[in-house]
Amino acid sequence: MAPPPKSAHELLDFINSSPTPYHAVQTASHLLTTASFTRIHERSPWDSTTIHPGGKYFLTRNASSLIAFAVGHQWTPGNPIAMIGAHTDSPCLRIKPVSKRTANGYLQIGVETYGGGIWHSWFDRDLSVAGRVLVKIKEGEFEQRLVRVTKPIVRIPSLAIHLHRQSNFDPNKEEEMVPIAGLVEEVLNKKTETTEEKGEEEEEFEPLKKIDERHHPESSVGGINDEFIYSGRLDNLDMTFCGIKALIESVKDPKSLEGEKGIRLVACFDHEEIGSLSAHGADSNMLPAVLRRLSVLPGAKGEKGENSNETAFEQTLAKSFLISADMAHAVHPNYAGKYERNHQPQMNKGVVIKINANQRYATNSPGIVLVQECGRRKKVPLQLFVVKNDSPCGSTIGPMLSAKMGVRTLDLGNPQLTAHEAQVLFT
Ligand SMILES: [Zn+2]
């Protein structure tokens, strides 16, 4: 039996280090910095001392969205930009601004649902807290820090079946989905530990092995032949990882940008799960603003391109291509009837091109031909997906970005089972 590919473990590391969009951007930034990409800022001017042909760069917005790109040595203004777009966020429970709650002796945490989660899967699991905090360093100076509590500190227990005999579990999201964090009494009686006590204290007896010794890490390789990846947030950290990795790999050979006339770019957005409309979501000016500034970037010899810079942006848009990379649905053996009979993507049988006549996906035939050609050259199998006419269809950042910029776009993604669940695995 062949061991799982190295890239599978790299993906697991990426997902396990990225519980929130902030962490995902931090993890991606680390990968890019290691691969000699330079961090630039939107607030600075991008003159030829900042960005030049042959260079590799990245920027972030709100620390939760990221754009990375590499400029070809042969770049001139108005040339094409090859893009991959993905998203960094996943459905989750967000702590409310005022989260403190107590009821019947329990300490509880008020949460908001973020995105369209499969909320019943969040019950009876170890949950924890992660995110970012802004710390005041000194007067007028704040610093961002990422936080991640690695031990399970909250849980949402379901009601005992004895008290609640029903086949459909459809929890009330406001009243029944409030995580329990502890007991009120424990907090009131909690002794403040003195140094004296601490010194005397022997290591506390633990009847069970430590939590991290008893539990699998969040994501893992699984299946009888190690053919699966068990993980939450595959939508869409899998495609975020693939996009970042693809860009890094494509410029690994220093010669790879020598003959390149265009720019290779990957954009990973926050807020896809709630519609993308925010200052740094896919429906913001983030990508158009970056593309406009890149489109007028002078070439290596300072040439201004064959046309004036006034139209370079529109020329670039007309010549560019965007792959909107978001996960796709693999056929579920227990619900095969929910899938269109001739469009049932299989696990490990190739990347899925997503098509929808009602434009929930931006894929069109020129895009399919182009991606098919790429697949042929690199021997990557492809599959096709459409939903049944009587089924709702998901959507993603592809249609809105292509509408906003008029760039040729194709929606694709790796096939997965379920989506928006808490975690596939946690024993
Ligand atoms: Zn997604």
Coordinates of C-alpha atoms and ligand atoms in Angstrom, one line a residue:
M1 CA 0.0 0.0 0.0
A2 CA 1.5 3.3 -1.1
P3 CA 1.7 5.9 1.7
P4 CA -0.5 9.0 1.3
P5 CA 1.2 11.7 -0.8
K6 CA 3.4 14.3 1.0
S7 CA 1.0 17.0 -0.2
A8 CA -1.8 15.4 1.8
H9 CA 0.2 15.9 5.0
E10 CA 1.1 19.4 4.0
L11 CA -2.6 20.1 3.6
L12 CA -3.4 18.6 7.0
D13 CA -0.7 20.9 8.6
F14 CA -2.2 23.9 6.8
I15 CA -5.7 23.2 8.0
N16 CA -4.7 22.3 11.5
S17 CA -2.8 25.6 11.8
S18 CA -5.8 27.5 10.5
P19 CA -8.8 27.5 12.8
T20 CA -9.9 31.0 11.6
P21 CA -9.4 33.2 8.5
Y22 CA -6.8 35.1 10.5
H23 CA -4.8 32.0 11.1
A24 CA -5.2 30.8 7.5
V25 CA -3.8 34.1 6.3
Q26 CA -0.9 33.9 8.8
T27 CA -0.2 30.3 7.7
A28 CA -0.3 31.2 4.0
S29 CA 1.9 34.3 4.7
H30 CA 4.4 32.0 6.4
L31 CA 4.5 29.7 3.4
L32 CA 5.0 32.6 1.0
T33 CA 7.7 34.3 3.1
T34 CA 9.6 31.0 3.3
A35 CA 9.4 30.9 -0.5
S36 CA 10.9 34.4 -0.7
F37 CA 7.7 36.4 -1.4
T38 CA 8.0 40.0 -0.2
R39 CA 5.2 41.5 1.9
I40 CA 3.9 44.8 0.4
H41 CA 1.1 47.1 1.6
E42 CA -1.8 48.6 -0.2
R43 CA -1.3 52.0 1.6
S44 CA 2.2 52.4 0.1
P45 CA 2.9 53.6 -3.4
W46 CA 3.9 50.8 -5.8
D47 CA 6.7 52.3 -7.8
S48 CA 9.4 50.4 -9.5
T49 CA 11.4 50.3 -6.3
T50 CA 8.6 48.3 -4.6
I51 CA 7.5 46.0 -7.4
H52 CA 9.5 45.0 -10.4
P53 CA 9.3 42.3 -13.1
G54 CA 10.7 39.0 -11.9
G55 CA 9.6 39.8 -8.3
K56 CA 7.3 37.8 -6.0
Y57 CA 4.9 39.7 -3.5
F58 CA 1.9 39.4 -1.3
L59 CA -0.4 41.7 0.7
T60 CA -3.2 41.2 3.2
R61 CA -6.3 43.1 4.0
N62 CA -7.9 43.0 7.5
A63 CA -5.4 40.2 8.1
S64 CA -8.1 37.8 6.9
S65 CA -7.8 38.1 3.1
L66 CA -4.6 37.7 1.1
I67 CA -3.4 38.3 -2.5
A68 CA -0.1 36.9 -3.7
F69 CA 1.5 37.3 -7.1
A70 CA 4.6 36.9 -9.2
V71 CA 5.5 39.2 -12.0
G72 CA 7.0 37.8 -15.2
H73 CA 10.3 39.3 -16.4
Q74 CA 8.7 40.0 -19.8
W75 CA 5.7 41.9 -18.3
T76 CA 4.5 45.1 -19.9
P77 CA 1.5 47.2 -18.9
G78 CA -1.9 45.7 -20.1
N79 CA -0.6 42.2 -20.1
P80 CA -2.7 39.2 -18.8
I81 CA -2.9 38.1 -15.2
A82 CA -3.5 34.4 -14.5
M83 CA -5.6 34.2 -11.2
I84 CA -6.8 31.7 -8.7
G85 CA -9.5 32.9 -6.2
A86 CA -10.4 31.0 -3.1
H87 CA -11.8 31.8 0.4
T88 CA -10.3 31.6 3.9
D89 CA -13.5 31.5 6.0
S90 CA -15.7 28.6 7.1
P91 CA -19.0 28.4 8.9
C92 CA -18.5 28.6 12.7
L93 CA -19.9 29.9 15.9
R94 CA -18.8 33.5 16.7
I95 CA -18.6 34.8 20.2
K96 CA -21.2 37.6 20.7
P97 CA -20.0 41.1 21.7
V98 CA -21.6 40.5 25.1
S99 CA -21.2 36.8 25.6
K100 CA -21.6 36.3 29.3
R101 CA -24.6 34.2 30.2
T102 CA -25.6 32.1 33.2
A103 CA -28.6 29.7 33.5
N104 CA -29.5 27.1 36.1
G105 CA -26.0 27.2 37.6
Y106 CA -24.1 26.9 34.3
L107 CA -21.8 29.4 32.7
Q108 CA -22.6 29.8 29.1
I109 CA -21.2 31.7 26.1
G110 CA -23.5 33.6 23.8
V111 CA -22.6 32.8 20.1
E112 CA -23.7 33.9 16.7
T113 CA -24.0 31.5 13.8
Y114 CA -21.6 32.4 11.0
G115 CA -22.5 31.1 7.5
G116 CA -24.7 28.2 6.7
G117 CA -23.4 25.5 9.1
I118 CA -24.7 22.0 9.5
W119 CA -25.5 23.1 13.1
H120 CA -26.6 19.7 14.5
S121 CA -23.0 18.5 13.9
W122 CA -21.7 21.1 16.4
F123 CA -23.5 19.3 19.3
D124 CA -21.7 16.9 21.6
R125 CA -18.2 17.8 20.5
D126 CA -15.2 19.3 22.1
L127 CA -15.1 22.9 21.0
S128 CA -12.6 25.6 21.7
V129 CA -11.9 29.3 21.0
A130 CA -9.7 31.0 18.4
G131 CA -9.5 34.4 16.8
R132 CA -7.6 37.6 17.0
V133 CA -7.3 40.2 19.7
L134 CA -5.9 43.8 19.4
V135 CA -3.6 44.5 22.3
K136 CA -2.8 48.0 23.5
I137 CA 1.0 48.1 23.6
K138 CA 1.3 51.7 24.7
E139 CA -0.7 54.9 24.4
G140 CA -2.1 55.0 20.8
E141 CA -0.3 51.8 19.8
F142 CA -2.1 48.6 19.2
E143 CA -0.8 45.3 18.1
Q144 CA -2.7 42.3 16.6
R145 CA -2.2 38.9 18.2
L146 CA -3.7 35.6 17.2
V147 CA -5.2 33.5 19.9
R148 CA -5.9 29.8 19.9
V149 CA -6.9 27.8 23.0
T150 CA -5.8 24.2 22.3
K151 CA -7.9 22.5 25.0
P152 CA -11.6 21.9 24.6
I153 CA -13.2 24.5 26.9
V154 CA -16.8 24.5 25.7
R155 CA -19.4 22.0 24.6
I156 CA -23.1 22.1 23.4
P157 CA -24.6 18.9 24.9
S158 CA -27.7 17.6 23.1
L159 CA -30.8 16.7 25.2
A160 CA -31.0 13.1 26.4
I161 CA -33.0 11.0 24.0
H162 CA -35.3 9.9 26.9
L163 CA -36.6 13.5 27.2
H164 CA -36.8 14.2 23.5
R165 CA -38.0 11.4 21.2
Q166 CA -38.0 12.8 17.7
S167 CA -36.4 11.7 14.5
N168 CA -35.6 15.1 13.0
F169 CA -33.1 17.0 15.1
D170 CA -33.5 20.7 14.2
P171 CA -32.2 22.8 17.0
N172 CA -33.3 26.3 17.8
K173 CA -30.2 28.3 17.0
E174 CA -30.8 31.0 19.6
E175 CA -32.1 29.0 22.6
E176 CA -30.7 25.5 22.2
M177 CA -27.3 26.1 20.7
V178 CA -25.6 28.0 23.6
P179 CA -22.2 26.4 24.5
I180 CA -21.6 25.5 28.1
A181 CA -18.3 26.7 29.5
G182 CA -18.5 25.7 33.2
L183 CA -20.4 25.9 36.4
V184 CA -21.1 29.2 38.2
E185 CA -20.3 27.7 41.6
E186 CA -16.8 26.7 40.5
V187 CA -16.0 30.2 39.4
L188 CA -17.4 31.8 42.7
N189 CA -15.4 29.4 44.9
K190 CA -12.3 29.4 42.9
K191 CA -9.2 30.0 45.1
T192 CA -6.7 32.4 43.9
E193 CA -3.5 30.4 43.7
T194 CA -0.7 31.7 45.9
T195 CA 2.9 31.1 45.1
E196 CA 3.2 29.1 48.3
E197 CA 0.5 26.7 47.4
K198 CA 1.9 26.4 43.9
G199 CA 5.3 25.4 45.3
E200 CA 3.9 22.7 47.5
E201 CA 1.6 21.3 44.9
E202 CA 2.7 18.1 43.3
E203 CA 1.8 17.4 39.7
E204 CA -2.0 16.9 39.7
F205 CA -3.2 13.3 39.4
E206 CA -4.9 12.6 36.1
P207 CA -7.0 9.5 35.9
L208 CA -7.0 9.6 32.1
K209 CA -4.1 10.5 29.8
K210 CA -3.8 14.1 28.7
I211 CA -6.3 15.3 26.2
D212 CA -3.8 15.7 23.3
E213 CA -2.6 12.2 24.0
R214 CA -6.1 10.8 23.8
H215 CA -7.3 12.7 20.8
H216 CA -6.4 12.7 17.1
P217 CA -5.3 16.0 15.9
E218 CA -8.2 17.8 14.2
S219 CA -7.5 16.7 10.7
S220 CA -6.0 13.4 9.7
V221 CA -5.6 10.9 6.9
G222 CA -8.1 8.1 7.1
G223 CA -10.0 5.3 5.3
I224 CA -9.1 1.6 5.1
N225 CA -6.3 2.4 2.6
D226 CA -5.6 5.9 3.7
E227 CA -7.5 7.2 0.7
F228 CA -9.4 10.0 2.6
I229 CA -8.6 13.2 4.4
Y230 CA -10.9 13.6 7.4
S231 CA -11.2 17.2 8.3
G232 CA -13.4 20.2 9.0
R233 CA -12.9 23.4 7.0
L234 CA -11.8 21.5 3.8
D235 CA -14.3 24.1 2.3
N236 CA -12.3 26.1 1.6
L237 CA -8.9 25.7 3.1
D238 CA -8.2 22.8 0.7
M239 CA -8.4 25.2 -2.3
T240 CA -6.7 28.0 -0.4
F241 CA -3.8 25.7 0.3
C242 CA -3.8 24.4 -3.3
G243 CA -3.8 28.0 -4.7
I244 CA -0.9 29.2 -2.4
K245 CA 1.0 26.0 -3.0
A246 CA 0.5 26.2 -6.8
L247 CA 1.9 29.8 -7.0
I248 CA 4.9 28.9 -4.8
E249 CA 5.6 25.7 -6.9
S250 CA 5.2 27.6 -10.2
V251 CA 8.0 30.0 -9.3
K252 CA 10.3 27.6 -7.5
D253 CA 12.6 27.4 -10.4
P254 CA 14.1 31.0 -10.6
K255 CA 14.1 30.7 -14.4
S256 CA 10.3 30.2 -14.5
L257 CA 9.6 33.9 -14.7
E258 CA 12.2 34.6 -17.3
G259 CA 9.9 34.1 -20.4
E260 CA 6.7 35.1 -18.5
K261 CA 4.8 38.0 -20.0
G262 CA 2.0 38.1 -17.4
I263 CA 1.5 38.0 -13.7
R264 CA 0.6 34.8 -11.7
L265 CA -1.7 35.6 -8.8
V266 CA -3.7 34.0 -6.1
A267 CA -6.4 35.8 -4.0
C268 CA -7.9 34.3 -0.9
F269 CA -10.9 36.1 0.5
D270 CA -12.7 36.2 3.9
H271 CA -16.5 36.4 4.2
E272 CA -17.5 34.1 1.4
E273 CA -19.7 32.1 3.7
I274 CA -21.9 35.2 4.4
G275 CA -22.1 36.6 0.8
S276 CA -18.7 38.3 0.4
L277 CA -19.9 41.8 0.8
S278 CA -17.4 43.5 3.1
A279 CA -14.3 45.7 2.8
H280 CA -12.1 42.6 2.2
G281 CA -14.5 40.1 0.8
A282 CA -14.6 39.0 -2.9
D283 CA -17.4 41.6 -3.5
S284 CA -15.1 44.4 -2.3
N285 CA -12.7 46.5 -4.4
M286 CA -9.8 44.4 -3.1
L287 CA -9.0 42.4 -6.3
P288 CA -10.0 45.1 -8.8
A289 CA -7.9 47.7 -7.0
V290 CA -4.8 45.4 -6.9
L291 CA -5.3 44.5 -10.6
R292 CA -5.6 48.1 -11.6
R293 CA -2.3 49.0 -9.9
L294 CA -0.6 46.0 -11.3
S295 CA -1.9 46.6 -14.8
V296 CA 0.1 49.9 -15.1
L297 CA 3.2 48.5 -13.6
P298 CA 6.2 49.5 -15.9
G299 CA 8.0 46.7 -17.7
A300 CA 11.6 45.7 -17.0
K301 CA 13.0 48.2 -19.4
G302 CA 10.6 50.9 -18.2
E303 CA 8.5 50.5 -21.3
K304 CA 5.0 51.7 -21.0
G305 CA 3.5 49.0 -23.2
E306 CA 2.2 49.5 -26.7
N307 CA -0.8 51.6 -25.6
S308 CA -1.1 54.3 -23.1
N309 CA -1.5 53.4 -19.4
E310 CA -5.0 54.8 -19.5
T311 CA -6.4 51.6 -21.0
A312 CA -3.9 49.2 -19.5
F313 CA -6.4 48.0 -16.8
E314 CA -9.2 47.2 -19.3
Q315 CA -6.7 45.4 -21.6
T316 CA -5.4 43.4 -18.7
L317 CA -8.9 42.4 -17.7
A318 CA -9.8 41.3 -21.2
K319 CA -6.7 39.1 -21.5
S320 CA -6.8 37.6 -18.0
F321 CA -8.3 34.3 -16.6
L322 CA -9.6 33.6 -13.2
I323 CA -10.0 30.1 -11.7
S324 CA -12.6 30.4 -8.9
A325 CA -11.5 27.5 -6.7
D326 CA -14.0 26.3 -4.1
M327 CA -14.8 22.8 -3.0
A328 CA -17.2 20.6 -5.0
H329 CA -19.6 17.8 -3.9
A330 CA -18.5 14.2 -4.3
V331 CA -21.4 11.8 -4.8
H332 CA -22.7 10.5 -1.4
P333 CA -23.5 6.8 -1.6
N334 CA -26.4 7.1 0.9
Y335 CA -28.0 10.0 -1.0
A336 CA -27.0 9.2 -4.6
G337 CA -30.6 10.2 -5.7
K338 CA -29.8 13.8 -4.8
Y339 CA -27.2 14.0 -7.6
E340 CA -27.8 14.4 -11.3
R341 CA -27.3 10.9 -12.8
N342 CA -24.6 11.8 -15.3
H343 CA -22.8 14.3 -13.1
Q344 CA -21.7 12.5 -10.0
P345 CA -18.1 13.5 -9.1
Q346 CA -16.1 10.7 -7.4
M347 CA -13.5 11.0 -4.7
N348 CA -9.9 11.0 -6.0
K349 CA -11.1 10.9 -9.6
G350 CA -10.1 14.5 -10.5
V351 CA -10.8 18.2 -10.0
V352 CA -14.5 19.0 -10.6
I353 CA -15.5 21.8 -13.1
K354 CA -18.8 23.3 -11.8
I355 CA -21.4 24.4 -14.4
N356 CA -24.8 26.1 -13.9
A357 CA -27.0 27.5 -16.7
N358 CA -28.4 30.0 -14.2
Q359 CA -25.0 31.5 -13.5
R360 CA -24.6 30.3 -9.9
Y361 CA -21.2 29.3 -11.4
A362 CA -19.3 31.4 -13.9
T363 CA -17.9 28.5 -16.0
N364 CA -18.4 28.7 -19.8
S365 CA -17.1 26.7 -22.7
P366 CA -13.9 28.7 -23.6
G367 CA -12.9 28.3 -19.9
I368 CA -13.6 24.6 -20.0
V369 CA -11.4 24.2 -23.2
L370 CA -8.6 26.1 -21.5
V371 CA -8.7 24.1 -18.3
Q372 CA -9.0 20.9 -20.2
E373 CA -5.8 21.8 -22.1
C374 CA -4.0 22.4 -18.8
G375 CA -5.3 19.1 -17.5
R376 CA -4.0 17.4 -20.7
R377 CA -0.5 18.8 -20.3
K378 CA -0.2 18.0 -16.6
K379 CA -2.2 14.7 -16.8
V380 CA -4.8 15.9 -14.2
P381 CA -8.2 14.2 -14.6
L382 CA -11.2 16.4 -14.6
Q383 CA -14.9 15.8 -13.8
L384 CA -18.1 17.8 -14.6
F385 CA -20.8 18.8 -12.1
V386 CA -24.3 20.2 -12.6
V387 CA -27.1 20.1 -10.0
K388 CA -30.5 18.5 -10.6
N389 CA -33.2 20.8 -11.8
D390 CA -35.2 20.2 -8.6
S391 CA -32.2 20.9 -6.3
P392 CA -30.9 24.1 -5.0
C393 CA -27.4 25.1 -6.2
G394 CA -24.5 26.5 -4.2
S395 CA -22.5 29.4 -5.4
T396 CA -19.2 31.1 -4.7
I397 CA -16.9 34.0 -5.6
G398 CA -16.7 33.1 -9.3
P399 CA -19.9 34.8 -10.6
M400 CA -19.5 38.0 -8.6
L401 CA -15.8 38.5 -9.5
S402 CA -16.4 37.8 -13.2
A403 CA -19.4 40.2 -13.2
K404 CA -17.4 42.9 -11.4
M405 CA -14.3 42.7 -13.7
G406 CA -15.5 41.1 -16.9
V407 CA -12.7 38.5 -16.6
R408 CA -13.1 35.1 -18.1
T409 CA -13.8 32.8 -15.1
L410 CA -14.2 29.1 -14.4
D411 CA -15.5 27.5 -11.2
L412 CA -13.8 24.4 -10.0
G413 CA -12.9 22.5 -6.8
N414 CA -11.9 19.2 -5.3
P415 CA -14.7 16.8 -4.5
Q416 CA -15.6 16.3 -0.8
L417 CA -18.4 14.7 1.2
T418 CA -20.5 16.9 3.5
A419 CA -19.5 20.6 4.0
H420 CA -20.0 23.2 6.7
E421 CA -20.0 20.5 9.4
A422 CA -18.1 20.9 12.7
Q423 CA -15.4 18.3 12.0
V424 CA -15.6 15.0 10.3
L425 CA -13.4 13.4 12.9
F426 CA -13.0 13.8 16.6
T427 CA -13.0 10.6 18.6
Ligands
ZN1 ZN -16.7 27.3 -0.1

